[in-house]
Amino acid sequence: MTPEEKLGNLIREYREKRGLLLQDLGKKVDVNYTHISYIEKGMRAPSDELLAKLAHELAENEQEEKELRERFFFYLAQIKAPKEIRNKLKLKGEKEVKKEEEIVRGPMPKAFLDILRKDVAVRTPEFFDNAGIPYGFIRRVLDGESWLSREEVIKLANLMGRNVNEYLVKAEYIPQEFENMLGRKSVVELMRSLKKLPPESMDKMISAIETILKTLNKEDESTRD
Amino acid sequence: MSPQEIDTVRVYARAVLSKLGIKEPPVNILEIAEHFKAKVVFSDRFPDDVFGCLLPLKNGEFVIVVNVFTSDTRKIFTVAHEIGHLYLRHHIVLDKFYSQKRLQSSALAQLDNAKGKMERLANVFASELLMPKHLVKRYYGLLRGDIDKLAEVFMVSKEAMEIRLEELDLLRG
């Protein structure tokens, strides 16, 4: 990943944490939302001034703002650094953060592993290797040592001729907001209509809709107060 | 789609316009969305080939999600198209269909047909909503058939306007 992409991902992560739409954040920092979108995709680099504004809007308190600024400007420094050294710079503390995330993740939900185990049992290891999902990886997932992303769950469901919806529900990969806000029937219908899309597109759609529902939920709560 | 079905949908679309007192182009699609309790939001994470989608919420309201990386005229058309689904109650039709006890494979084939039809009807609705017959005819005269200007006035793509003019037998040659 390039430093531009890393910076973009970090901004997006915080924007979503705050439940802001691109438009909302754009308004707050006085730029067109498309500019922010490009920055988040790592296709453009922000100015120092804009980056400071972003840190201010995205942080919840002063302490966080300070940390965020530090991380933001570190990436910006990498972006502006000469090509030869730009990817060699390392941000202190980044590794520790990653480790923490890994520890928090336990095995996948039992209901999912049960169904997956049954489906895997009737197939040969080559079946998975040929489909581009190494069998060894699936074993590790079954042993609770590794995780499947949502995209991989969708891929596997298609591969096994299973209902994608069922797999996703069991893997707890259908966000809670879906059922809370749409109701069960709408969720099922939505998943049916997404079925024709390739796994990566379906994954994109689900996370896009999740973000939107979360944001709307938040707005709802704040107007109720 | 039978001609009757198309006509009915067109009448529905014009009824919406007259109910909201919309008499001049461009049609304010956001006003119409608001009327139907549909909130329009953009997403920058949709796959390229998805223009938008309609989400019926539990509380009876709707969310229309539009792919931000599409042209302005396409965004407007997408919203109009989703309002078509909403107004024609397609989500309820599908729901009824799925709640049948046993779904035969013939029924599922039927469903695929029905879905294709729903998409086309939503397009008919959107086209009439954004380019209602009487307004297009009036402006066609006023602008002496200039397609570029017509597209601009109605805030639709040139291609959409061309199709519409053809439907109304206004396209020369």
Short mmCIF file of C-alpha atoms in Angstrom, two decimals, chain B residues 26 40 42 67 77 84 97 162 166:
data_model
loop_
_atom_site.label_atom_id
_atom_site.label_comp_id
_atom_site.label_asym_id
_atom_site.label_seq_id
_atom_site.Cartn_x
_atom_site.Cartn_y
_atom_site.Cartn_z
CA PRO B 26 -36.39 20.63 -14.85
CA VAL B 40 -31.33 10.45 -1.08
CA PHE B 42 -24.57 9.20 -2.17
CA ASN B 67 -23.44 5.87 -6.85
CA PHE B 77 -32.29 9.39 -13.58
CA GLY B 84 -40.49 4.30 -9.80
CA PHE B 97 -44.00 -13.64 -4.16
CA GLU B 162 -33.36 11.21 -28.02
CA GLU B 166 -38.44 8.96 -30.67
#
